[in-house]
Short mmCIF file of C-alpha atoms in Angstrom, two decimals:
data_model
loop_
_atom_site.label_atom_id
_atom_site.label_comp_id
_atom_site.label_asym_id
_atom_site.label_seq_id
_atom_site.Cartn_x
_atom_site.Cartn_y
_atom_site.Cartn_z
CA MET A 1 82.39 110.05 97.30
CA THR A 2 83.66 113.38 98.03
CA SER A 3 85.64 115.45 95.18
CA ARG A 4 89.47 114.79 95.03
CA ALA A 5 91.55 116.59 97.82
CA THR A 6 94.62 116.95 95.46
CA PRO A 7 93.95 120.38 93.48
CA GLU A 8 94.68 120.37 89.82
CA GLY A 9 95.80 124.13 90.24
CA PRO A 10 98.55 125.74 91.80
CA VAL A 11 100.61 123.20 93.98
CA ARG A 12 101.28 123.62 97.67
CA THR A 13 105.13 122.62 97.70
CA THR A 14 105.59 122.56 101.51
CA ASP A 15 105.22 118.92 102.54
CA GLY A 16 102.79 118.56 105.85
CA ALA A 17 100.88 121.66 105.00
CA LEU A 18 97.69 120.45 104.93
CA GLY A 19 97.66 118.77 108.56
CA PRO A 20 99.68 118.30 111.89
CA HIS A 21 101.83 115.63 110.48
CA ALA A 22 103.83 115.19 107.45
CA LEU A 23 102.39 112.15 105.32
CA ILE A 24 104.10 109.05 103.76
CA SER A 25 102.49 106.96 100.96
CA LEU A 26 103.65 103.57 100.44
CA HIS A 27 100.85 101.98 97.97
CA ASP A 28 100.12 104.58 95.01
CA HIS A 29 99.69 103.51 91.41
CA LEU A 30 101.20 105.70 88.99
CA ASP A 31 98.56 105.00 86.30
CA GLY A 32 95.85 105.39 88.83
CA ALA A 33 97.17 108.85 89.61
CA LEU A 34 96.61 111.17 86.58
CA ARG A 35 94.82 114.28 86.53
CA PRO A 36 91.56 114.34 84.12
CA ALA A 37 92.74 117.17 82.11
CA THR A 38 95.87 115.43 81.56
CA VAL A 39 94.31 112.40 80.37
CA VAL A 40 91.83 114.39 78.09
CA GLU A 41 95.17 116.14 76.71
CA LEU A 42 97.14 112.89 76.16
CA ALA A 43 94.32 111.15 74.48
CA ALA A 44 93.85 113.82 71.92
CA GLN A 45 97.54 113.66 71.04
CA VAL A 46 97.14 110.05 70.42
CA GLY A 47 93.72 109.75 69.07
CA HIS A 48 92.52 107.59 71.94
CA GLU A 49 88.62 107.74 72.42
CA LEU A 50 87.52 108.65 75.85
CA PRO A 51 83.88 107.96 77.70
CA ALA A 52 84.26 111.91 78.12
CA THR A 53 86.35 114.49 76.88
CA ASP A 54 85.24 117.47 79.72
CA PRO A 55 87.80 116.85 82.48
CA ASP A 56 85.01 117.02 85.31
CA SER A 57 82.96 114.46 83.17
CA LEU A 58 85.70 112.41 82.90
CA GLY A 59 86.62 112.44 86.36
CA GLN A 60 83.21 111.54 87.24
CA TRP A 61 83.24 108.63 85.02
CA PHE A 62 86.37 107.20 86.21
CA ARG A 63 84.73 107.42 89.88
CA ASP A 64 81.44 105.92 88.81
CA SER A 65 83.21 103.13 86.84
CA ALA A 66 85.35 102.38 90.15
CA ASP A 67 82.59 102.60 92.70
CA SER A 68 80.85 99.19 90.93
CA GLY A 69 81.95 97.18 93.73
CA SER A 70 83.87 94.54 91.40
CA LEU A 71 88.00 94.34 91.43
CA PRO A 72 87.78 93.22 87.64
CA ARG A 73 85.49 96.30 86.66
CA TYR A 74 87.70 98.87 88.84
CA LEU A 75 90.78 97.42 86.68
CA GLU A 76 88.98 98.17 83.38
CA THR A 77 89.51 102.04 83.85
CA PHE A 78 93.25 101.61 83.76
CA SER A 79 92.69 100.95 79.93
CA HIS A 80 92.34 104.52 79.30
CA THR A 81 95.05 105.68 81.55
CA VAL A 82 97.53 102.95 80.31
CA ALA A 83 96.65 103.89 76.56
CA VAL A 84 97.79 107.52 77.13
CA MET A 85 101.14 106.64 78.78
CA GLN A 86 103.00 104.92 75.92
CA THR A 87 105.66 107.62 75.23
CA ALA A 88 108.66 108.94 77.02
CA SER A 89 106.99 112.42 76.93
CA ALA A 90 103.86 111.30 78.37
CA LEU A 91 105.38 109.44 81.33
CA ARG A 92 107.70 112.14 82.10
CA ARG A 93 104.57 114.44 82.28
CA VAL A 94 102.46 112.03 84.36
CA ALA A 95 105.23 111.35 86.56
CA ARG A 96 106.17 115.29 87.21
CA GLU A 97 102.61 116.11 87.84
CA TYR A 98 102.24 113.05 90.29
CA VAL A 99 105.26 114.77 92.37
CA GLU A 100 103.13 118.02 92.17
CA ASP A 101 100.07 116.14 93.71
CA CYS A 102 102.04 114.61 96.36
CA ALA A 103 103.26 117.85 97.55
CA ALA A 104 99.94 119.39 97.35
CA ASP A 105 98.81 116.40 99.70
CA GLY A 106 101.42 116.98 102.29
CA LEU A 107 103.58 114.00 101.65
CA VAL A 108 107.31 113.99 102.71
CA HIS A 109 107.91 110.64 101.04
CA ALA A 110 106.11 108.62 98.46
CA GLU A 111 106.63 105.23 96.65
CA VAL A 112 105.01 104.97 93.66
CA ARG A 113 104.38 101.66 91.64
CA TRP A 114 103.72 100.71 87.99
CA ALA A 115 104.23 98.08 85.38
CA PRO A 116 106.51 98.97 82.68
CA GLU A 117 105.45 96.01 80.46
CA GLN A 118 102.11 98.13 80.27
CA HIS A 119 104.00 101.08 78.66
CA VAL A 120 105.91 99.38 75.77
CA SER A 121 103.44 99.27 73.09
CA GLY A 122 104.18 102.79 71.50
CA GLY A 123 107.78 101.35 71.10
CA LEU A 124 109.60 101.97 74.24
CA THR A 125 111.62 99.45 75.71
CA LEU A 126 111.32 98.78 79.58
CA GLY A 127 114.62 100.64 80.54
CA GLU A 128 113.60 103.72 78.31
CA ALA A 129 110.22 103.58 80.18
CA VAL A 130 111.58 103.46 83.42
CA ASP A 131 114.04 106.34 82.67
CA ALA A 132 110.98 108.52 81.23
CA VAL A 133 109.41 108.04 84.79
CA GLN A 134 112.32 108.61 86.73
CA GLY A 135 113.12 111.80 85.02
CA GLY A 136 109.50 113.08 85.70
CA LEU A 137 110.07 112.21 89.12
CA ALA A 138 113.32 113.84 89.51
CA GLU A 139 112.11 117.22 87.77
CA GLY A 140 109.00 117.36 90.36
CA VAL A 141 111.37 116.55 93.30
CA ALA A 142 113.69 119.52 92.18
CA ALA A 143 110.85 121.73 91.92
CA VAL A 144 109.57 120.88 95.52
CA ARG A 145 113.41 121.54 96.65
CA ALA A 146 113.49 124.72 94.99
CA ALA A 147 110.19 125.81 96.51
CA GLY A 148 111.72 125.43 100.17
CA GLY A 149 110.06 121.94 100.55
CA HIS A 150 111.21 118.38 101.15
CA LEU A 151 109.68 115.29 99.42
CA SER A 152 111.30 112.15 98.24
CA VAL A 153 109.66 109.79 95.57
CA VAL A 154 110.81 106.52 94.38
CA GLN A 155 109.57 103.62 92.15
CA ILE A 156 108.37 100.21 92.93
CA LEU A 157 108.22 98.28 89.53
CA CYS A 158 105.52 95.91 89.04
CA ALA A 159 105.08 92.72 87.09
CA MET A 160 101.57 91.63 86.22
CA ARG A 161 100.57 88.35 87.77
CA HIS A 162 98.67 87.01 84.78
CA LEU A 163 101.51 87.27 82.45
CA ASP A 164 104.89 86.01 82.09
CA ARG A 165 107.44 88.81 82.19
CA SER A 166 107.91 88.69 85.88
CA PRO A 167 111.84 87.50 85.56
CA GLU A 168 112.53 90.30 83.09
CA ILE A 169 111.30 92.85 85.43
CA ALA A 170 112.90 91.54 88.18
CA ARG A 171 116.09 91.54 86.31
CA LEU A 172 115.44 95.10 85.47
CA VAL A 173 114.72 95.88 89.15
CA VAL A 174 118.11 94.29 90.45
CA ARG A 175 120.28 96.54 87.80
CA ARG A 176 118.44 99.35 88.91
CA VAL A 177 118.74 99.09 92.71
CA ARG A 178 122.41 98.11 92.16
CA ALA A 179 122.98 101.23 90.11
CA ALA A 180 121.23 103.77 92.35
CA GLU A 181 123.39 102.08 95.13
CA GLN A 182 126.31 103.81 93.33
CA THR A 183 124.60 107.11 93.21
CA THR A 184 126.24 110.04 95.31
CA THR A 185 123.71 111.43 97.65
CA PRO A 186 122.76 114.88 96.46
CA HIS A 187 124.01 117.87 98.26
CA GLY A 188 122.10 119.24 101.09
CA SER A 189 119.73 115.99 101.29
CA VAL A 190 119.28 114.12 104.32
CA ALA A 191 121.38 110.92 105.22
CA GLY A 192 120.27 107.99 103.27
CA GLU A 193 117.93 109.86 101.20
CA PRO A 194 117.40 107.98 97.77
CA SER A 195 118.05 109.35 94.71
CA PRO A 196 114.71 110.88 93.08
CA GLY A 197 112.74 108.63 91.13
CA SER A 198 115.32 105.59 91.76
CA VAL A 199 113.90 101.89 91.58
CA VAL A 200 113.63 100.74 95.28
CA GLY A 201 111.73 97.53 95.19
CA PHE A 202 109.29 94.91 93.33
CA ASP A 203 105.65 94.35 93.38
CA LEU A 204 103.41 91.82 91.64
CA ALA A 205 100.26 93.67 90.43
CA GLY A 206 96.83 92.61 88.43
CA PRO A 207 94.39 89.89 89.00
CA GLU A 208 95.20 88.46 92.65
CA ALA A 209 92.53 85.17 92.58
CA GLY A 210 94.10 82.53 90.37
CA PHE A 211 97.44 83.98 89.90
CA PRO A 212 99.42 83.17 93.08
CA ALA A 213 102.66 84.65 93.74
CA SER A 214 104.41 80.84 93.93
CA GLY A 215 103.61 81.25 90.05
CA HIS A 216 106.81 83.80 89.74
CA ARG A 217 109.08 81.95 91.70
CA GLU A 218 111.91 82.58 89.22
CA ALA A 219 111.42 86.12 89.75
CA LEU A 220 110.91 86.17 93.54
CA ASP A 221 113.77 83.72 94.16
CA LEU A 222 116.06 86.02 92.19
CA LEU A 223 114.96 89.18 94.25
CA ALA A 224 115.11 87.19 97.62
CA GLY A 225 118.92 86.22 96.64
CA GLU A 226 119.82 89.70 95.71
CA ARG A 227 118.28 90.89 99.16
CA ILE A 228 115.95 93.31 97.02
CA PRO A 229 112.69 94.60 98.87
CA VAL A 230 109.49 93.18 97.58
CA THR A 231 105.56 94.11 98.29
CA LEU A 232 102.93 91.96 96.87
CA HIS A 233 99.37 92.71 96.45
CA ALA A 234 97.76 90.15 98.70
CA GLY A 235 94.35 89.79 100.84
CA GLU A 236 92.64 92.20 98.32
CA ALA A 237 90.62 90.01 95.97
CA ALA A 238 91.70 86.63 97.68
CA GLY A 239 92.16 85.87 101.22
CA ALA A 240 94.57 84.36 103.86
CA GLU A 241 95.92 81.57 101.11
CA SER A 242 97.08 84.38 98.78
CA MET A 243 98.81 86.38 101.90
CA ALA A 244 100.30 83.25 103.10
CA ASP A 245 101.62 82.71 99.50
CA ALA A 246 103.21 86.07 99.33
CA LEU A 247 105.17 85.66 102.54
CA ASP A 248 106.29 82.19 101.73
CA ALA A 249 106.93 82.31 97.95
CA GLY A 250 107.61 85.89 97.76
CA ARG A 251 109.22 86.65 100.94
CA ALA A 252 107.27 89.93 100.96
CA LEU A 253 108.27 92.66 103.56
CA ARG A 254 105.00 94.43 103.02
CA LEU A 255 101.34 93.12 101.75
CA GLY A 256 99.31 95.67 99.40
CA HIS A 257 95.90 95.91 100.98
CA GLY A 258 96.03 92.55 103.36
CA VAL A 259 92.49 93.45 104.23
CA ARG A 260 90.99 90.31 104.46
CA LEU A 261 93.14 88.99 106.94
CA LEU A 262 90.91 88.82 109.72
CA ASP A 263 87.84 87.93 107.56
CA GLU A 264 87.70 84.25 108.77
CA ASP A 265 89.30 84.83 112.13
CA ARG A 266 88.23 88.03 113.72
CA GLY A 267 90.45 87.30 116.77
CA MET A 268 94.27 86.41 117.09
CA SER A 269 94.19 82.68 117.06
CA ALA A 270 95.37 82.08 113.26
CA PRO A 271 99.19 81.39 112.97
CA LEU A 272 99.36 83.62 110.02
CA THR A 273 97.52 86.59 111.53
CA ARG A 274 99.93 86.07 114.45
CA TRP A 275 102.82 86.11 112.28
CA ILE A 276 101.91 89.22 110.40
CA ARG A 277 101.08 91.08 113.47
CA ASP A 278 104.46 89.87 115.60
CA ARG A 279 107.04 90.21 112.73
CA ARG A 280 105.41 93.68 111.88
CA ILE A 281 104.62 92.91 108.21
CA ALA A 282 103.59 96.29 107.13
CA LEU A 283 99.86 96.27 105.58
CA GLU A 284 99.34 98.90 102.99
CA VAL A 285 95.87 99.61 103.51
CA CYS A 286 93.58 101.69 101.00
CA PRO A 287 90.14 102.02 102.34
CA CYS A 288 88.51 104.04 99.77
CA SER A 289 89.49 101.74 97.17
CA ASN A 290 88.86 98.58 99.20
CA LEU A 291 85.26 99.93 99.55
CA GLN A 292 84.96 100.53 95.91
CA THR A 293 86.26 97.03 95.00
CA ASP A 294 84.48 95.16 97.98
CA ALA A 295 87.67 94.02 99.16
CA SER A 296 86.54 94.52 102.73
CA ALA A 297 82.84 93.85 102.18
CA ALA A 298 82.85 91.24 105.08
CA TRP A 299 83.19 93.93 107.49
CA GLY A 300 80.53 96.18 106.06
CA THR A 301 80.42 98.84 103.36
CA THR A 302 81.40 102.10 105.35
CA VAL A 303 84.71 103.48 106.35
CA ALA A 304 83.67 103.47 109.79
CA GLU A 305 83.34 99.33 109.51
CA HIS A 306 86.65 99.17 107.54
CA PRO A 307 88.97 96.68 109.19
CA VAL A 308 91.80 99.00 109.17
CA THR A 309 90.28 100.27 112.66
CA ALA A 310 90.31 96.71 114.01
CA MET A 311 93.80 96.21 112.69
CA LEU A 312 95.30 99.04 114.03
CA ARG A 313 93.82 98.26 117.53
CA ALA A 314 94.90 94.70 117.72
CA GLY A 315 98.61 95.81 117.07
CA PHE A 316 99.37 95.42 113.27
CA ALA A 317 101.74 97.43 111.31
CA VAL A 318 99.14 99.48 109.45
CA THR A 319 99.86 101.94 106.80
CA VAL A 320 97.24 104.18 104.96
CA SER A 321 97.51 105.14 101.11
CA PRO A 322 95.64 105.96 98.47
CA ASP A 323 95.97 103.16 95.79
CA ASN A 324 94.48 105.12 92.90
CA ARG A 325 93.86 108.95 93.23
CA LEU A 326 91.98 109.07 90.41
CA MET A 327 89.66 106.31 90.48
CA SER A 328 89.08 106.77 94.07
CA ALA A 329 89.01 110.55 94.14
CA THR A 330 91.01 110.30 96.90
CA SER A 331 94.41 111.20 98.44
CA VAL A 332 96.65 110.30 101.80
CA THR A 333 95.00 113.49 103.43
CA HIS A 334 91.34 112.46 102.28
CA GLU A 335 91.81 108.93 103.51
CA LEU A 336 93.05 110.01 106.94
CA ASP A 337 90.03 112.55 107.23
CA ARG A 338 87.64 110.13 106.62
CA LEU A 339 88.94 107.70 109.19
CA ARG A 340 89.00 110.53 111.75
CA ALA A 341 85.41 111.47 110.68
CA GLU A 342 83.83 108.34 110.29
CA ALA A 343 86.08 105.65 112.15
CA GLY A 344 86.82 108.04 115.26
CA TRP A 345 90.85 107.95 114.30
CA SER A 346 92.55 110.44 116.87
CA GLU A 347 95.81 112.20 115.85
CA GLN A 348 97.59 109.60 117.84
CA ASP A 349 96.17 107.04 115.42
CA VAL A 350 97.48 109.00 112.49
CA LEU A 351 100.81 109.39 113.72
CA ALA A 352 100.98 105.90 114.76
CA VAL A 353 100.34 104.95 110.96
CA GLN A 354 102.97 107.57 109.76
CA ARG A 355 105.62 106.32 112.05
CA THR A 356 104.68 102.53 110.88
CA ALA A 357 105.17 103.84 107.16
CA ALA A 358 108.45 105.77 107.88
CA ARG A 359 109.91 102.16 109.10
CA ALA A 360 108.30 100.14 106.53
CA ALA A 361 109.80 102.33 103.64
CA PHE A 362 111.96 100.87 101.13
CA VAL A 363 114.78 103.18 101.91
CA PRO A 364 118.09 103.14 104.14
CA ARG A 365 117.85 102.97 107.93
CA GLU A 366 119.10 106.43 108.06
CA TYR A 367 116.45 108.06 106.08
CA GLN A 368 113.94 105.85 107.99
CA ASP A 369 115.06 107.60 110.97
CA TRP A 370 114.92 111.00 109.74
CA LEU A 371 111.23 110.26 108.20
CA GLU A 372 110.19 108.78 111.48
CA ARG A 373 111.44 112.20 113.19
CA ARG A 374 109.90 114.04 110.49
CA VAL A 375 106.30 112.70 110.73
CA THR A 376 106.41 113.53 114.58
CA GLY A 377 107.69 116.85 114.08
CA GLU A 378 111.15 116.36 115.43
CA ALA A 379 113.06 117.01 112.06
CA SER A 380 112.44 119.73 109.77
#
């Protein structure tokens, strides 16, 4: 794995600076996006023991652990990042730095997801945790705007599949989405642009196999009744049945990963496959992460063999995201660079996935329109 494309030093605050297109990220975990130096500093403050205390060595430890080829082992790395994100100040800092790194990555819009229920062991309420993240995201967005750039960043709140707090998280999402709808659009912003750091949707995260979306019907029914956008992890650690469940029980508008969709049917004959393609259900594909966890192992072990290219060529609504910047030593720019270099992607391919991401974003249609114009260079 090559080194992290997002620097920890001075931040480049103009979106689209790293390539010919402004970029969009739809699948990015906050607790997987910390800077190694930040983990070291926060761990020292709370007395959490790390496997290494030098930022470079710690970053390498995260990458090596994530390269194990096992999703459970990959998820174990989060025990250290989550441990240092249990206070309002830590959450605020991590969120602000996340925005800085998105700006350095050339993003114009990012949807960052995290599970508030994992960040309350230090005494925060769920609402206080969300407030802290929203505050940090807003600070980062304000800094980008002050530097002359444009970057919108919103939250997707996750409930953990193997736990039982999904109804509570769903109710929190509904309250936050409704509150954001009452917020006046900031002066000078683009029509439909969401408030910085606002909550826009819901996800189920954590172990996929054995914990179907249908086990969270109360939460998912509430969200469907309130017309709240839902994206669900599916087709990463489990196959077609998991994706069908996400669509049927969850009414998901997007699927997190979805890379196992074509494992058993390399053609387009399966009804589920045709439905996902023809209904333009967006697939939030994260190639580097998928290779680390063996989610795409049925296709091979390289970026060139990853099914994202076959999905794009077959007409699926493909988007490309980092998943976990720290664990995968990656960024949107890095993912796309590897697809160009190793899978033969053209600039038209890159543009196609950015336009798809703009249309799949959990934002009002007016802002989707602007994002599409921005990634195509028609808006500044």
